[in-house]
Amino acid sequence: VPAHDHRVKASRRLSELDAIELLRGLLASGPNPRGVEVGIGDDAAVLSAGGGKLVWTIDSCIEGAHFDRRWLSLEDVGWRSFMAAVSDVAAMGATPLAALSELSLPAGTSRAELARLGRGQAAAARAARCPVVGGNVSRARDLAVVTTVLGRVERPLLRSGARAGDELWLVGRVGYAALGLRLLREGRRARGAGERAAVAAWRRPVALVDRGPALAGRASAALDVSDGLAGDAAHLARASAVRVVIEGAALLKGLGREMVDAARRSGCEPLELALHGGEDYALLATGRQRPRFARRIGRIERGEGVWLERPGGAASRITRGGWDHLEPRG
Amino acid sequence: VPAHDHRVKASRRLSELDAIELLRGLLASGPNPRGVEVGIGDDAAVLSAGGGKLVWTIDSCIEGAHFDRRWLSLEDVGWRSFMAAVSDVAAMGATPLAALSELSLPAGTSRAELARLGRGQAAAARAARCPVVGGNVSRARDLAVVTTVLGRVERPLLRSGARAGDELWLVGRVGYAALGLRLLREGRRARGAGERAAVAAWRRPVALVDRGPALAGRASAALDVSDGLAGDAAHLARASAVRVVIEGAALLKGLGREMVDAARRSGCEPLELALHGGEDYALLATGRQRPRFARRIGRIERGEGVWLERPGGAASRITRGGWDHLEPRG
């Protein structure tokens, strides 16, 4: 499970959260500038623009850090990089408007290779109904795709809106992508529907561009599960100053039989995969009037941190964080 | 002069223009989607939003491709990367609204190093009155900063608006940055005002965020001179389907005595530097009612291509292109 193989905390190393805090201090001291409603720290920034609001994000997909070409075609790289970025916009309840992409290409990249990358982006852009309207190409040692996406929303769903008494909802599936990556790393061929779904989830994640806006009127908070459910729940708990209680039995029940079987065949505990596997781009939300497409997997209480109620009954605090983008992932 | 040391054309290599054409075919076939006024191909994309229009760009600054830490501090890297991106927005006549940045940090990047990078970005953001409102950090082999900037404009200045009979205007200075880079590469200490200005121009370019919007009511077309005046003039000629005639005497006269002297001391022909040196982030524009801050350096005629009228009188077509971001720049 990638999000947890490397959880060793080296205190002198700069972590992702440290880096973001440091940059926030340098770049965003004082109140938000005029027209800026949400600055550094949420899934995306929010700007006021005419009547509605613009939601704006940037995300990267870098060879060696985020992917390995042994396990992904260049079409997959184009697709995944696009979906990861557009998911941040969906997580704010916004409808994607358009995207720009920066492609860093190693020397010797051929026309055919660039075409594969572009076709993957184009397919994802069509699937997300979010056209790529510009970009830039550069030379670099590592292949990298950086995608920025703009979306529009009336009232953005922030990480900070959860309140004690809310339910905790999951939209979409978790754990599949991490299991898929594990199978690819082990060089095993996917067997059975569960394993094939897991590999597909990792290679071709689908951002929930319809579900995000559909949550916008009903949820009190939302974010996308990119770093692992437990880690992203911790972001929610911190931003909303609440305790997030994940009910293990409900989470496990929602995983699906085939996933549970596939995980166990690979020697993984399904609940561990669900809590600590990343990159599924599911949505985690809170609220009181649950839409039918959302599954209740826990509740919000007064307090702090993320707690897991084991199917047996005992609750324990989850202290392991999520995925740190500055830690090696190799 | 960096933009012309490497002009060797390897036909089998993928050039920047080839790459952009290929991507345009894949990503932007058919008419622009709803709300998209300008797609792939100009300095920035243009979206309609409420009353006005949004101008949106993305730009990268990658170690090894765009800079070498021997010649730039990390503060300089933060500053330059920001100004390069904001310049695209100014070149469309837009006022910058806000920026996001993606930082790719090599393993072992320290807190102090990240702080230097962030301080450079913050200083540039203040100078351009364009706050950084979010971003992302990742791990990578090469240090890279990717910046996306949004601006607002009533009527964007496109590359395609030049008409025969227009004047050709230059706002700001050209050639300085290329001379500065040459001095740094040769390991020479800058002597005299001209050389010091050249090194400063390369390390700390200043995007013309006030001049761009001031051109918006008066120019017929504009773009920023990032790839070298001749190369960017060729972009203008192609997009507007006109001939650009650069009057050498007028261009030379505007360079300034100290620059001419400094160039000659370095064994450079000043006109060559002005035509083929990049990264000054001056603005090239066309129109008939020239504002006082713009210098006339030529004219627009029916025809095609970029022509240079030598101070002597003879005109010759400039066939060398600008800077190709997919060519090595070592």
XYZ file of C-alpha atoms in Angstrom, chain B residues 80-287:
208
model
C 11.876 35.068 -12.489
C 9.421 32.197 -12.658
C 6.666 34.449 -11.369
C 7.448 37.377 -13.668
C 7.663 35.153 -16.749
C 4.135 33.906 -16.134
C 2.612 37.257 -15.229
C 4.147 38.783 -18.362
C 1.911 36.614 -20.568
C -1.136 38.111 -18.892
C 0.183 41.674 -19.258
C 0.850 40.963 -22.942
C -2.867 40.326 -23.441
C -3.591 43.767 -21.991
C -4.950 42.213 -18.809
C -4.504 43.163 -15.176
C -3.225 40.216 -13.115
C -5.705 38.933 -10.529
C -3.986 36.030 -8.790
C -1.566 33.142 -9.249
C -1.099 29.525 -8.200
C 2.274 27.819 -8.127
C 3.411 24.223 -8.328
C 6.823 23.651 -6.739
C 8.749 20.506 -7.598
C 11.469 20.064 -5.007
C 14.405 17.666 -5.217
C 14.896 15.292 -2.272
C 16.890 17.010 0.440
C 15.532 20.486 -0.236
C 15.818 22.271 3.095
C 13.409 24.591 4.808
C 15.852 27.440 4.247
C 16.041 26.728 0.515
C 12.280 26.552 0.177
C 12.011 29.809 2.110
C 14.382 31.506 -0.348
C 12.337 30.292 -3.292
C 9.099 31.414 -1.640
C 10.532 34.810 -0.726
C 11.465 35.402 -4.362
C 7.943 34.484 -5.452
C 6.425 36.673 -2.753
C 8.554 39.666 -3.751
C 7.579 39.284 -7.408
C 3.924 38.829 -6.472
C 4.015 42.069 -4.483
C 5.791 43.913 -7.297
C 3.205 42.674 -9.813
C 0.277 43.195 -7.373
C -0.780 39.617 -8.073
C -1.159 37.463 -4.938
C -0.291 33.759 -4.866
C -3.518 32.163 -3.616
C -2.637 28.494 -3.679
C -0.492 25.797 -5.146
C 1.020 22.412 -4.701
C 4.360 20.876 -3.721
C 5.846 17.666 -5.111
C 9.097 15.814 -5.159
C 11.129 15.633 -8.384
C 14.717 15.264 -9.563
C 14.866 18.791 -10.949
C 13.775 21.891 -9.113
C 10.852 23.358 -11.041
C 8.354 26.141 -10.538
C 5.194 26.129 -12.617
C 3.079 29.241 -12.268
C -0.438 29.832 -13.508
C -1.822 33.377 -13.557
C -5.342 34.702 -14.075
C -5.987 38.250 -15.236
C -8.993 40.316 -16.165
C -9.478 42.439 -19.263
C -12.295 44.069 -21.218
C -10.913 43.410 -24.700
C -7.845 41.200 -24.881
C -4.891 42.080 -27.122
C -4.296 39.110 -29.386
C -1.373 38.220 -31.610
C -3.710 38.184 -34.564
C -4.832 41.835 -34.563
C -1.991 43.521 -36.528
C -2.955 45.150 -39.852
C -0.938 46.574 -42.757
C -0.382 50.256 -42.052
C 0.074 49.789 -38.305
C 3.262 50.867 -36.587
C 5.385 48.313 -34.744
C 5.987 49.322 -31.134
C 8.367 48.162 -28.456
C 7.612 48.762 -24.786
C 10.516 48.093 -22.446
C 14.031 46.963 -23.281
C 15.385 44.027 -25.244
C 18.795 42.390 -25.399
C 19.773 43.128 -21.824
C 18.824 39.755 -20.381
C 20.673 37.838 -23.100
C 23.790 39.918 -22.534
C 23.491 39.352 -18.804
C 23.252 35.603 -19.264
C 26.287 35.696 -21.544
C 28.314 37.533 -18.918
C 27.259 35.022 -16.251
C 28.119 32.074 -18.489
C 31.535 33.477 -19.182
C 32.048 33.893 -15.458
C 32.840 37.585 -15.891
C 32.066 40.093 -13.196
C 29.705 42.807 -14.422
C 31.545 46.116 -14.855
C 29.889 49.411 -15.546
C 26.241 50.391 -15.536
C 25.411 48.593 -18.800
C 26.750 45.227 -17.702
C 25.200 45.497 -14.273
C 21.842 46.360 -15.815
C 22.195 43.374 -18.154
C 22.830 40.902 -15.331
C 19.974 42.380 -13.301
C 17.685 42.142 -16.340
C 18.350 38.430 -16.611
C 18.132 37.676 -12.908
C 15.233 39.937 -12.012
C 13.088 40.672 -15.066
C 10.092 42.915 -14.409
C 6.845 42.095 -16.214
C 5.152 45.216 -17.566
C 1.932 44.805 -15.619
C 0.952 48.479 -15.953
C 2.017 48.954 -19.575
C 0.075 45.940 -20.823
C -3.332 47.187 -19.643
C -2.412 50.707 -20.799
C -1.926 49.318 -24.324
C -5.295 47.602 -24.265
C -7.375 50.488 -25.617
C -4.809 51.593 -28.214
C -2.918 48.656 -29.699
C -4.243 46.339 -32.380
C -2.077 43.383 -31.261
C 0.511 42.582 -28.624
C 2.691 39.800 -27.256
C 5.583 39.608 -24.869
C 9.167 39.270 -26.041
C 10.175 36.125 -24.224
C 11.738 34.157 -27.083
C 13.633 37.027 -28.732
C 12.243 39.987 -30.674
C 12.697 38.374 -34.109
C 11.105 35.113 -33.036
C 8.185 36.803 -31.337
C 7.731 39.127 -34.320
C 7.463 35.963 -36.432
C 4.666 34.712 -34.156
C 2.893 38.053 -34.679
C 3.394 37.946 -38.470
C 2.023 34.420 -38.672
C -0.976 34.995 -36.395
C -1.936 38.270 -38.120
C -0.999 37.155 -41.668
C 1.114 40.274 -42.215
C 4.732 41.243 -42.838
C 6.600 42.725 -39.876
C 9.328 45.176 -40.881
C 11.794 45.993 -38.105
C 13.664 49.231 -38.719
C 17.184 48.539 -37.495
C 18.129 52.183 -36.949
C 15.100 52.822 -34.744
C 15.649 49.636 -32.783
C 19.342 50.397 -32.304
C 18.629 53.969 -31.252
C 16.305 52.752 -28.523
C 18.857 50.368 -27.047
C 20.726 53.037 -25.148
C 24.402 53.978 -25.253
C 25.463 51.966 -22.236
C 23.903 48.783 -23.601
C 25.523 49.243 -26.999
C 28.912 49.757 -25.364
C 28.505 46.798 -23.033
C 27.456 44.545 -25.907
C 30.439 45.534 -28.037
C 32.845 45.016 -25.143
C 31.479 41.463 -24.934
C 31.999 40.927 -28.635
C 28.253 41.010 -29.400
C 26.610 42.930 -32.185
C 23.973 45.020 -30.325
C 21.353 44.560 -33.031
C 21.839 40.792 -32.920
C 21.330 40.809 -29.160
C 18.221 42.946 -29.516
C 16.756 40.695 -32.215
C 17.691 37.294 -30.891
C 18.156 37.649 -27.139
C 15.223 36.414 -25.112
C 13.721 36.686 -21.643
C 13.475 40.451 -21.306
C 9.675 40.362 -21.066
C 9.329 43.545 -23.043
C 6.098 43.984 -25.006
C 5.859 44.056 -28.788
C 2.687 45.727 -30.037
C 1.149 47.220 -33.145
C -1.228 50.117 -33.700
